[in-house]
Amino acid sequence: MSADRTGRVKRNEITAPSTRDLLNQDLAKQVRTAYDRIEDRGMSACLFGSGGTCCRHCNMGPCQIIDGVESMVGICGATADTVAARHFARMVAAGTAAHTDHAREMVRGFIATAKGETPHEIKDVAKLHKMATIFGIEIEGRDKNEIALELGEKALAEFGQQDGVLTMLKRAPKKQQKVWKKQGVEPRGIDREVVEMMHRTHMGVDQDYRNLMLQASRCALADGWGASMLSTELTDIMFGTPVPRRAIIDLGVLKADHVNVTVHGHEPLLAESLCLAAEDEELLALVKKVGAKGINLAGVCCTGNEILMRRGIPVAGSFIQQEMVLATGAVEAMVVDVQCVMQSVAQVVKEKHTEIITTNYRAKMPDAIHIQFEESEAYASAKKILERAILNFKKRGDCYIPTDKKFDIVVGFSHETINYMLGGRFRQSYRPLNDNIINGRIKGVAAIVGCEHYKYADDVHFQIAKELLKNNVLILATGCAAQALGRAGLMRPEAAAEYCGAGLAEVCATVGMPPVLHVGSCVDNSRLLIALTEMVKEGGLGEDISELPACGTAPLWMSEKAVAIGQYFVASGAHVVFQNLPIAGAKAFNKYLLGGIKEQFGACWDVEEDPIKLARKMIAAIDGKREALGINKKQDRVLFDMEMRRDMQSGQGIPGVGCGQK
Ligand code: MSK
């Protein structure tokens, strides 16, 4: 199934069994979902908007630009390239701002935790020490909370920093850092880069698409190597670094005899507090009183990913399923914080008992109940929310849960886990991964990340993943894309034998891992940057990320955050393919993003609508890197002598030689 710009995936074209099943039930037939709104709109998306050449940056317009037509430049004279670049750069700024504001809240929560003001504690002391060392903080003989407080304050200062270079850039491969310095794109402070991007895209400021994209790269790097990375690491320290665990996913995780509470959004501070409060004696007594068997917490979108990765809490639905979760009629409360919450959720529950509870002063909506979540009263706030949900259980009317629709998954693949899992307890390293790439069992690594939407078939992630796995490409996934791949059954170790080429299947069987590794939420794409960096540092696969046989995609991207993520990957040297980008209306800018930018960063964007062709483009990019590294040939079995092993352990690696055969 394909779709045009109108978006035309209709109810009867949905492939996800749980969604199809639910929407065919009488109680869901009246529920209006995004699929219905798409049909109702009945109009094509604006060509100018789709091509990136509609400018609304000042009140002389809006100006619709036609590239190459002299009379169709902006009223100010802005060309299609300038307008498309400004629009693209503003998406990067908006996406970065979203991650940044999320990260800031996590850092503030981290500081409050270090001060003992929340019900949480510093859990991962090893990671705390590692991060403290990166920030030049003394750890010897100091209490963990004292170190955490200093780390939190230094991290918070990076948001408002005006000059210098963000601390975590030094985690990148040395060659990468030189590229950024040469291009003048090292982020100085996280907030500063967003503000400057907004200024430079204001009417009459930066009108050179190349120059705009330099700042867009700096802004995106402030996201990936700055805000998002800080968020991931400090969240891990506070709530625990994910380790592999079994879990379940899809609408069937809801329970008819339990009080179902879903958490939706992104910031895990609230969700973690709900997890603690869900064990409260008083609340459990109240649960009994209302006749329920327990409290069933379930995740939606990336808050779901956060508690799935760290606690194994089931995920009821991804972005595209948020309305379906509510259409079941089985949810007592959907508790939301920030980002990716459709305004329609409050309408979906209008005829149901379900309460939509907003919890953050930054994100309110009409027809929802607001209970402000305060970090300083985290437990009390969480308890209040759960109490309300429990009391709501008795009001539940008709409901339908597709109980046979839940899938087993193995999740929790942080960078540390991959290190441990592949390298073993006594030799944690990426060496075996690099070796298996060098010897050809694994062709390369692909990231499938980002959102879902309604313009293309809902099994696009699965189609892309199947093609990659067949060609021995190991997949790391985050965000709602990861959830889609979990629902498709690719996060079970057994999936390796079903879907992978012989080499990758053998590696997965040896390690006992699934061929698609769930790495976390959308801020956790920073884990991928670290994983790629570790592969470079391990040796044998080039000197920076741009030389690695690796490629990324966010095919069904919806959010501006995905554009920021894509741009920080490109600026970090990783090739990125999307199904579409709003740049086609500007020829020179289009050509630059899809090619020219490679001269500066060693990587570029690519666009391909067809999922199989998209996967093949990724494979071709990976093959190109293998060719350049000289590892794209069949290799004879090479048995290692002790000297070769010593070389490998010293991190030098032996290009073209692996520990197995091909
Ligand atoms: S929630 S940003 S739809 S991944 Fe992170 Fe999913 Fe995309 Fe939101």
Short mmCIF file of N, CA and C and ligand atoms in Angstrom, two decimals, residues 99 264-266 300-303 305 318-320 322 339-341 449-452 478-481 483 521-523 556-562 565, ligand 1:
data_model
loop_
_atom_site.label_atom_id
_atom_site.label_comp_id
_atom_site.label_asym_id
_atom_site.label_seq_id
_atom_site.Cartn_x
_atom_site.Cartn_y
_atom_site.Cartn_z
N HIS A 99 13.35 18.35 22.62
CA HIS A 99 14.27 17.48 23.36
C HIS A 99 14.95 18.24 24.50
N HIS A 264 1.30 8.51 28.85
CA HIS A 264 1.55 8.89 27.46
C HIS A 264 2.35 10.19 27.42
N GLY A 265 3.32 10.26 26.57
CA GLY A 265 4.14 11.46 26.44
C GLY A 265 5.60 11.10 26.39
N HIS A 266 6.41 11.81 27.19
CA HIS A 266 7.85 11.59 27.07
C HIS A 266 8.67 11.60 28.35
N VAL A 300 2.28 4.37 26.59
CA VAL A 300 1.94 4.78 25.22
C VAL A 300 3.08 5.68 24.75
N CYS A 301 3.44 5.56 23.48
CA CYS A 301 4.52 6.39 22.90
C CYS A 301 5.81 6.27 23.72
N CYS A 302 6.53 7.39 23.86
CA CYS A 302 7.88 7.27 24.43
C CYS A 302 7.92 7.21 25.95
N THR A 303 6.91 7.73 26.66
CA THR A 303 6.88 7.47 28.10
C THR A 303 6.79 5.95 28.26
N ASN A 305 8.04 3.74 26.24
CA ASN A 305 9.38 3.18 26.00
C ASN A 305 10.28 3.32 27.23
N SER A 318 1.45 2.67 20.46
CA SER A 318 2.41 3.67 19.99
C SER A 318 1.63 4.93 19.59
N PHE A 319 2.33 5.87 18.99
CA PHE A 319 1.69 7.13 18.58
C PHE A 319 0.41 6.88 17.79
N ILE A 320 0.51 6.02 16.79
CA ILE A 320 -0.62 5.80 15.89
C ILE A 320 -1.75 5.03 16.58
N GLN A 322 -2.69 5.66 19.87
CA GLN A 322 -3.16 6.31 21.10
C GLN A 322 -4.68 6.42 21.16
N GLN A 339 4.44 16.25 24.49
CA GLN A 339 4.80 15.79 23.15
C GLN A 339 4.03 14.56 22.66
N CYS A 340 3.57 14.68 21.43
CA CYS A 340 2.96 13.58 20.67
C CYS A 340 1.59 13.16 21.18
N VAL A 341 0.98 14.00 22.00
CA VAL A 341 -0.37 13.71 22.49
C VAL A 341 -1.35 14.40 21.54
N VAL A 449 14.20 4.43 13.41
CA VAL A 449 13.75 5.25 14.53
C VAL A 449 12.52 6.07 14.13
N GLY A 450 12.04 6.84 15.08
CA GLY A 450 11.02 7.84 14.77
C GLY A 450 9.60 7.35 14.91
N CYS A 451 8.72 8.05 14.21
CA CYS A 451 7.29 8.02 14.52
C CYS A 451 6.52 7.07 13.61
N GLU A 452 5.23 7.36 13.56
CA GLU A 452 4.31 6.71 12.63
C GLU A 452 3.35 7.79 12.15
N THR A 478 14.41 2.71 17.98
CA THR A 478 13.93 3.54 19.09
C THR A 478 12.53 4.06 18.76
N GLY A 479 11.95 4.72 19.75
CA GLY A 479 10.70 5.45 19.54
C GLY A 479 9.54 4.55 19.16
N CYS A 480 8.60 5.14 18.42
CA CYS A 480 7.42 4.38 18.02
C CYS A 480 7.76 3.37 16.94
N ALA A 481 8.84 3.62 16.19
CA ALA A 481 9.30 2.64 15.20
C ALA A 481 9.66 1.33 15.90
N GLN A 483 8.40 0.23 18.64
CA GLN A 483 7.17 -0.45 19.06
C GLN A 483 6.52 -1.16 17.89
N SER A 521 13.69 5.39 23.90
CA SER A 521 12.74 6.41 23.43
C SER A 521 13.41 7.32 22.41
N CYS A 522 12.70 8.38 22.00
CA CYS A 522 13.33 9.23 20.96
C CYS A 522 14.52 10.03 21.49
N VAL A 523 14.54 10.42 22.78
CA VAL A 523 15.77 11.07 23.26
C VAL A 523 16.93 10.08 23.31
N LEU A 556 8.56 6.81 8.79
CA LEU A 556 7.24 7.40 9.02
C LEU A 556 7.36 8.59 9.98
N TRP A 557 8.31 9.45 9.71
CA TRP A 557 8.51 10.57 10.64
C TRP A 557 7.30 11.48 10.61
N MET A 558 6.94 11.98 11.77
CA MET A 558 5.80 12.87 11.92
C MET A 558 6.25 14.13 12.64
N SER A 559 7.05 13.95 13.67
CA SER A 559 7.42 15.05 14.55
C SER A 559 8.67 15.79 14.03
N GLU A 560 8.73 17.08 14.35
CA GLU A 560 9.94 17.86 14.01
C GLU A 560 11.17 17.31 14.72
N LYS A 561 10.93 16.61 15.84
CA LYS A 561 12.07 16.02 16.54
C LYS A 561 12.83 15.05 15.64
N ALA A 562 12.10 14.37 14.75
CA ALA A 562 12.74 13.40 13.87
C ALA A 562 13.69 14.11 12.90
N ILE A 565 16.76 14.91 14.82
CA ILE A 565 17.54 13.67 14.99
C ILE A 565 18.28 13.33 13.69
S1 MSK B 1 6.81 9.38 20.67
S2 MSK B 1 8.36 11.78 18.43
S3 MSK B 1 5.71 9.78 17.64
S4 MSK B 1 8.78 8.38 18.00
FE1 MSK B 1 8.73 9.78 20.98
FE2 MSK B 1 6.75 8.36 18.82
FE3 MSK B 1 7.81 10.14 17.18
FE4 MSK B 1 6.48 10.94 19.23
#
